[in-house]
CSV table of C-alpha atoms in Angstrom, one decimal:
chain,number,residue,atom,x,y,z
A,1,THR,CA,-4.9,-0.1,-14.0
A,2,ILE,CA,-3.2,-2.4,-11.6
A,3,ASN,CA,-5.1,-5.4,-13.1
A,4,ARG,CA,-3.7,-4.5,-16.5
A,5,LEU,CA,-0.1,-4.2,-15.1
A,6,ILE,CA,-0.6,-7.6,-13.6
A,7,LEU,CA,-1.8,-9.2,-16.8
A,8,ASP,CA,1.0,-7.6,-18.8
A,9,GLU,CA,3.6,-8.5,-16.2
A,10,GLY,CA,4.4,-4.8,-16.0
A,11,ASN,CA,6.4,-2.9,-13.3
A,12,LEU,CA,4.2,-2.8,-10.2
A,13,ALA,CA,6.5,-0.7,-8.1
A,14,ARG,CA,4.7,2.6,-8.5
A,15,ALA,CA,1.2,1.2,-8.4
A,16,SER,CA,1.9,-0.8,-5.3
A,17,LEU,CA,3.5,2.3,-3.7
A,18,VAL,CA,0.2,4.2,-4.0
A,19,VAL,CA,-1.6,1.3,-2.3
A,20,ALA,CA,1.1,1.0,0.4
A,21,ALA,CA,0.9,4.8,1.1
A,22,TRP,CA,-2.9,4.6,1.3
A,23,ALA,CA,-2.6,1.7,3.8
A,24,LEU,CA,-0.3,3.8,6.0
A,25,TYR,CA,-2.5,6.9,5.6
A,26,LEU,CA,-5.4,4.8,6.9
A,27,LYS,CA,-3.6,4.4,10.2
A,28,GLY,CA,-4.2,8.1,10.9
A,29,VAL,CA,-0.7,8.9,12.0
A,30,ASP,CA,2.0,10.5,9.8
A,31,GLU,CA,5.6,9.6,9.6
A,32,ASN,CA,6.4,12.2,12.3
A,33,GLY,CA,3.8,10.8,14.7
A,34,ALA,CA,1.2,13.4,14.3
A,35,THR,CA,-2.4,12.1,14.2
A,36,TYR,CA,-5.1,13.2,11.8
A,37,LYS,CA,-8.7,12.3,11.1
A,38,ILE,CA,-9.7,10.5,7.9
A,39,PRO,CA,-12.7,12.2,6.4
A,40,ASP,CA,-14.4,9.1,5.0
A,41,PRO,CA,-17.6,7.5,6.0
A,42,ARG,CA,-15.9,4.1,5.9
A,43,ALA,CA,-12.8,5.2,7.8
A,44,GLU,CA,-13.5,3.0,10.8
A,45,PHE,CA,-13.9,-0.1,8.6
A,46,CYS,CA,-10.7,0.7,6.6
A,47,GLN,CA,-8.7,1.6,9.8
A,48,ALA,CA,-9.6,-1.8,11.2
A,49,LEU,CA,-8.0,-3.4,8.2
A,50,VAL,CA,-4.7,-1.8,8.9
A,51,ALA,CA,-4.7,-1.9,12.7
A,52,ASP,CA,-2.4,-4.9,13.0
A,53,ASP,CA,0.9,-4.3,11.1
A,54,ALA,CA,1.5,-8.0,10.7
A,55,LEU,CA,-1.9,-8.5,8.9
A,56,ILE,CA,-2.1,-5.4,6.7
A,57,THR,CA,-1.4,-7.3,3.5
A,58,GLN,CA,-3.9,-10.1,4.1
A,59,ARG,CA,-6.7,-7.9,5.5
A,60,LEU,CA,-6.5,-4.9,3.2
A,61,LEU,CA,-5.8,-6.6,-0.1
A,62,ALA,CA,-8.5,-9.2,0.7
A,63,VAL,CA,-11.3,-6.6,0.4
A,64,GLU,CA,-12.7,-7.7,-3.0
A,65,GLU,CA,-14.9,-4.6,-3.4
A,66,ILE,CA,-11.8,-2.4,-3.4
A,67,PHE,CA,-9.1,-4.7,-5.0
A,68,GLY,CA,-11.0,-7.3,-6.8
A,69,SER,CA,-9.6,-10.8,-6.9
A,70,ALA,CA,-6.6,-10.6,-9.2
A,71,ILE,CA,-4.6,-8.2,-7.1
A,72,PRO,CA,-4.3,-10.2,-3.8
A,73,LYS,CA,-3.6,-13.3,-5.9
A,74,SER,CA,-0.6,-11.7,-7.7
A,75,ALA,CA,2.6,-12.7,-5.9
A,76,ALA,CA,4.4,-9.9,-7.8
A,77,PHE,CA,2.0,-7.2,-6.6
A,78,VAL,CA,1.9,-8.5,-3.0
A,79,ALA,CA,5.8,-8.6,-2.9
A,80,ALA,CA,6.0,-5.0,-4.4
A,81,PHE,CA,3.3,-3.8,-1.9
A,82,GLU,CA,5.1,-5.3,1.1
A,83,GLN,CA,8.4,-3.9,-0.1
A,84,ASN,CA,6.9,-0.4,-0.4
A,85,LEU,CA,5.2,-0.7,2.9
A,86,ASP,CA,8.5,-1.6,4.5
A,87,ASP,CA,10.3,1.2,2.7
A,88,LEU,CA,7.7,3.7,3.8
A,89,ARG,CA,8.1,2.7,7.4
A,90,THR,CA,11.9,2.6,7.4
A,91,LEU,CA,12.9,5.2,4.8
A,92,GLY,CA,9.9,7.5,5.0
A,93,VAL,CA,8.1,9.0,2.1
A,94,SER,CA,11.1,11.0,0.7
A,95,GLY,CA,13.5,8.0,1.0
A,96,THR,CA,11.0,5.7,-0.6
A,97,LEU,CA,10.5,8.0,-3.6
A,98,GLU,CA,14.2,8.5,-4.0
A,99,LYS,CA,14.8,4.7,-3.9
A,100,LEU,CA,12.0,4.3,-6.6
A,101,LEU,CA,13.5,7.0,-8.8
A,102,VAL,CA,17.0,5.6,-8.5
A,103,ALA,CA,15.8,2.1,-9.4
A,104,LYS,CA,14.0,3.4,-12.5
A,105,ALA,CA,17.1,5.2,-13.8
């Protein structure tokens, strides 16, 4: 789990990528600009968390029922999450995955 990775000071790049990808998924717009509906009864609540790009980290990770308390307090996780969020926006999914794989090698 992410909490275990934080406790063990493990590599958070891949785990934070999953959370960053989910954050962007919640926006309801893919990297090509196509919109889609999110089939989730809490979609409206979750989409409100990611509506303001500047506040995604603070709003999304602060939801304790989803992330608990350790994840938003982990500077390493937050930094990895923000890096992946930025990479997904600028490099796209393929570019972000490629970057992650190259870094692992």
